[in-house]
Coordinates of C-alpha atoms and ligand atoms in Angstrom, one line a residue:
M1 CA 0.0 0.0 0.0
P2 CA 1.5 3.4 -0.9
T3 CA 2.3 5.7 2.0
I4 CA 1.5 9.4 2.2
V5 CA 2.6 11.9 4.8
F6 CA 0.0 13.8 6.9
A7 CA 1.7 17.1 7.6
T8 CA 0.7 17.3 11.3
G9 CA 2.5 16.8 14.5
N10 CA -0.7 15.7 16.2
E11 CA -0.5 11.9 16.6
N12 CA -4.3 11.7 17.3
K13 CA -5.0 13.2 13.9
V14 CA -2.6 10.7 12.3
K15 CA -4.4 7.8 14.0
E16 CA -7.9 9.2 13.1
A17 CA -6.8 9.6 9.4
N18 CA -5.3 6.1 9.4
A19 CA -8.7 4.7 10.6
L20 CA -10.7 6.7 8.1
L21 CA -8.4 6.1 5.1
R22 CA -7.9 2.3 5.7
G23 CA -7.6 0.5 2.4
A24 CA -6.6 3.6 0.4
F25 CA -3.2 4.7 1.7
G26 CA -1.0 4.2 4.7
I27 CA -0.6 7.4 6.6
V28 CA 2.5 8.6 8.5
G29 CA 3.0 11.8 10.5
L30 CA 5.7 14.4 10.5
R31 CA 7.6 12.7 13.3
D32 CA 7.9 9.5 11.2
I33 CA 9.8 11.3 8.5
G34 CA 12.1 13.1 11.1
C35 CA 10.4 16.5 10.8
H36 CA 10.2 18.2 14.1
E37 CA 9.8 21.8 12.9
T38 CA 6.7 23.8 13.4
L39 CA 5.2 24.2 10.0
P40 CA 4.5 27.8 8.7
E41 CA 0.9 29.0 8.9
T42 CA 1.0 32.6 7.9
S43 CA -2.0 32.9 5.6
P44 CA -5.3 34.7 6.4
T45 CA -7.3 31.8 4.9
L46 CA -7.7 28.1 5.7
E47 CA -6.9 27.2 2.1
G48 CA -3.7 29.2 2.2
N49 CA -2.5 27.7 5.5
A50 CA -3.3 24.1 4.3
L51 CA -1.4 24.7 1.1
E52 CA 1.5 26.4 2.9
K53 CA 2.0 23.4 5.2
A54 CA 1.8 20.8 2.5
R55 CA 4.2 22.8 0.2
Y56 CA 6.7 23.1 3.1
V57 CA 6.8 19.3 3.5
Y58 CA 6.8 18.6 -0.2
R59 CA 9.7 21.0 -0.7
N60 CA 11.8 19.9 2.2
Y61 CA 11.1 16.2 2.4
Q62 CA 10.2 15.4 -1.3
A63 CA 7.2 13.3 -0.1
D64 CA 3.6 13.1 -1.3
C65 CA 1.7 14.7 1.5
F66 CA -1.5 16.4 2.7
S67 CA -2.3 18.8 5.5
E68 CA -5.5 20.3 6.9
D69 CA -6.7 23.5 8.5
T70 CA -9.9 24.0 10.3
G71 CA -11.9 26.9 11.6
L72 CA -15.2 27.7 13.2
E73 CA -17.0 30.5 11.3
T74 CA -19.9 32.4 12.8
E75 CA -22.3 34.4 10.7
A76 CA -22.9 37.2 13.2
L77 CA -19.2 37.9 13.6
G78 CA -18.5 37.9 9.8
G79 CA -16.8 34.5 9.8
A80 CA -14.8 34.9 13.1
P81 CA -12.9 33.2 14.7
G82 CA -12.3 31.4 11.4
V83 CA -8.6 30.8 10.5
Y84 CA -7.8 32.2 14.0
S85 CA -9.9 29.7 15.9
A86 CA -7.0 28.1 17.8
R87 CA -5.6 31.5 18.8
Y88 CA -8.9 33.4 19.4
A89 CA -8.3 34.2 23.1
G90 CA -4.5 34.2 22.8
P91 CA -1.6 32.1 21.7
A92 CA -2.1 29.3 24.2
N93 CA -4.9 27.5 22.2
D94 CA -6.9 27.3 25.4
A95 CA -10.3 25.7 24.5
E96 CA -12.1 27.1 27.6
A97 CA -10.9 30.6 27.0
N98 CA -11.6 30.4 23.3
M99 CA -15.2 29.3 24.0
D100 CA -15.7 31.9 26.7
L101 CA -14.6 34.7 24.4
L102 CA -16.8 33.5 21.6
L103 CA -19.8 33.3 23.9
A104 CA -19.1 36.8 25.2
N105 CA -18.8 38.2 21.7
L106 CA -22.1 36.6 20.8
R107 CA -23.9 37.7 23.9
G108 CA -27.3 39.2 23.0
E109 CA -26.9 38.1 19.4
E110 CA -29.9 36.3 18.0
N111 CA -28.1 35.0 14.9
R112 CA -26.2 31.9 16.3
N113 CA -25.5 30.3 12.9
A114 CA -22.1 28.9 12.6
R115 CA -20.2 26.3 10.7
F116 CA -17.0 24.3 11.0
R117 CA -15.0 24.2 7.8
T118 CA -12.0 22.0 7.0
V119 CA -9.7 22.4 4.0
I120 CA -7.3 19.6 3.1
A121 CA -4.5 20.3 0.7
L122 CA -2.9 17.3 -1.0
I123 CA 0.3 17.3 -3.1
L124 CA 0.6 14.1 -5.1
G125 CA 3.3 13.8 -7.7
G126 CA 3.8 17.5 -7.6
E127 CA 0.2 18.4 -8.3
E128 CA -1.9 20.3 -5.8
Y129 CA -5.5 19.4 -4.9
T130 CA -7.9 20.8 -2.2
F131 CA -10.9 19.1 -0.5
E132 CA -13.4 21.0 1.7
G133 CA -15.7 19.7 4.4
I134 CA -18.4 21.8 6.1
V135 CA -20.9 21.1 8.9
N136 CA -23.5 23.8 9.6
G137 CA -24.9 24.4 13.0
K138 CA -25.5 26.8 15.9
I139 CA -23.5 28.2 18.8
I140 CA -25.6 27.5 21.9
H141 CA -25.5 29.7 25.0
V142 CA -23.9 27.3 27.6
K143 CA -21.3 24.5 27.2
K144 CA -22.8 21.0 27.1
G145 CA -21.0 17.6 27.0
E146 CA -17.7 16.2 28.1
G147 CA -16.4 14.6 24.9
G148 CA -14.6 16.0 21.9
F149 CA -12.3 19.0 22.0
G150 CA -12.0 22.6 21.1
Y151 CA -15.3 24.3 20.5
D152 CA -17.3 21.0 20.6
P153 CA -19.3 21.8 23.8
I154 CA -20.9 25.0 22.3
F155 CA -21.5 23.7 18.7
M156 CA -24.8 22.0 17.9
P157 CA -24.9 20.6 14.4
E158 CA -28.0 21.1 12.3
G159 CA -30.6 18.4 12.7
Y160 CA -29.4 17.4 16.2
N161 CA -30.3 18.6 19.7
R162 CA -26.9 17.5 21.1
T163 CA -23.5 19.2 20.8
F164 CA -20.5 17.6 19.2
A165 CA -19.2 17.1 22.8
Q166 CA -22.3 15.0 23.6
M167 CA -21.6 12.6 20.7
S168 CA -19.4 9.5 20.4
V169 CA -16.3 9.9 18.3
E170 CA -17.9 7.7 15.6
E171 CA -21.1 9.7 15.5
K172 CA -19.2 13.0 15.2
N173 CA -16.8 11.7 12.5
A174 CA -19.7 10.5 10.4
I175 CA -21.0 14.1 10.0
S176 CA -18.1 16.4 10.9
H177 CA -16.3 18.9 8.7
R178 CA -13.0 16.9 9.0
G179 CA -14.9 13.5 8.4
Q180 CA -16.4 14.9 5.2
A181 CA -13.1 16.4 3.9
I182 CA -11.2 13.1 4.6
A183 CA -14.0 11.2 2.8
K184 CA -13.4 13.3 -0.3
L185 CA -9.7 12.8 0.0
K186 CA -10.2 9.0 0.3
A187 CA -12.5 8.9 -2.8
F188 CA -9.9 10.8 -4.8
L189 CA -7.0 8.6 -3.6
L190 CA -9.0 5.3 -4.3
E191 CA -9.8 6.5 -7.8
R192 CA -6.1 7.3 -8.3
I193 CA -5.0 3.8 -7.2
G194 CA -7.7 2.3 -9.5
K195 CA -6.1 4.3 -12.4
G196 CA -2.7 2.9 -11.4
Ligands
IMP1 P1 -6.9 22.8 13.8 O1 -6.8 23.4 12.4 O2 -7.4 21.4 13.7 O3 -5.6 22.9 14.6 O4 -8.0 23.5 14.5 C1 -8.0 24.9 14.7 C2 -8.9 25.3 15.9 O5 -10.3 24.9 15.6 C3 -8.6 24.7 17.2 O6 -8.8 25.7 18.2 C4 -9.5 23.6 17.4 O7 -9.8 23.4 18.8 C5 -10.7 24.0 16.6 N1 -11.3 22.8 16.1 C6 -10.9 22.1 15.0 N2 -11.6 21.0 14.8 C7 -12.6 21.0 15.7 C8 -13.6 20.2 16.1 O8 -13.9 19.1 15.4 N3 -14.4 20.5 17.1 C9 -14.1 21.6 17.9 N4 -13.1 22.4 17.6 C10 -12.3 22.2 16.6

């Protein structure tokens, strides 16, 4: 089975991608190729950051690779926190502080519409491709649930009356932004293998 590098230092994401892409490609993380640097993420867009990380790995390690960038976009705040989701309340990527700030900024706001958006950038044989996954939902007023991570306790996906933090990992992955983007990546890779 061909191997492809997932340009992330997050071992949990490598494991998750391996489970979701089983049968298509073997996935290794940055540590597996001896890359311990922090990848550049200087773009004001998710697409730009995903491409920047993938290009960095392709250029420096000459390996087929993909990377992803995710943001939570709210309608009332013009798409914020968006590409700055991790650093919304400061550089520490503190999930509680990020949620508290978002709830404060939405206080009194009736429009609670939001979406998670993931962009995956793939570089295969020197060609660049992007895949997008979106899940629409609402930001609720108080945190609910113990599971998940990040903004999960305040995000209720459309058609559900539970937050992502109240769902099992499998249930969330089946509908999530990242799950959808990875499914598109998988379909593309499987078609590529089929074509030899
Ligand atoms: P990253 O691009 O996966 O590093 O995510 C950027 C920011 O969005 C981080 O603050 C994460 O906590 C948040 N985030 C990404 N994916 C999810 C998710 O599935 N649920 C909740 N928060 C997420």
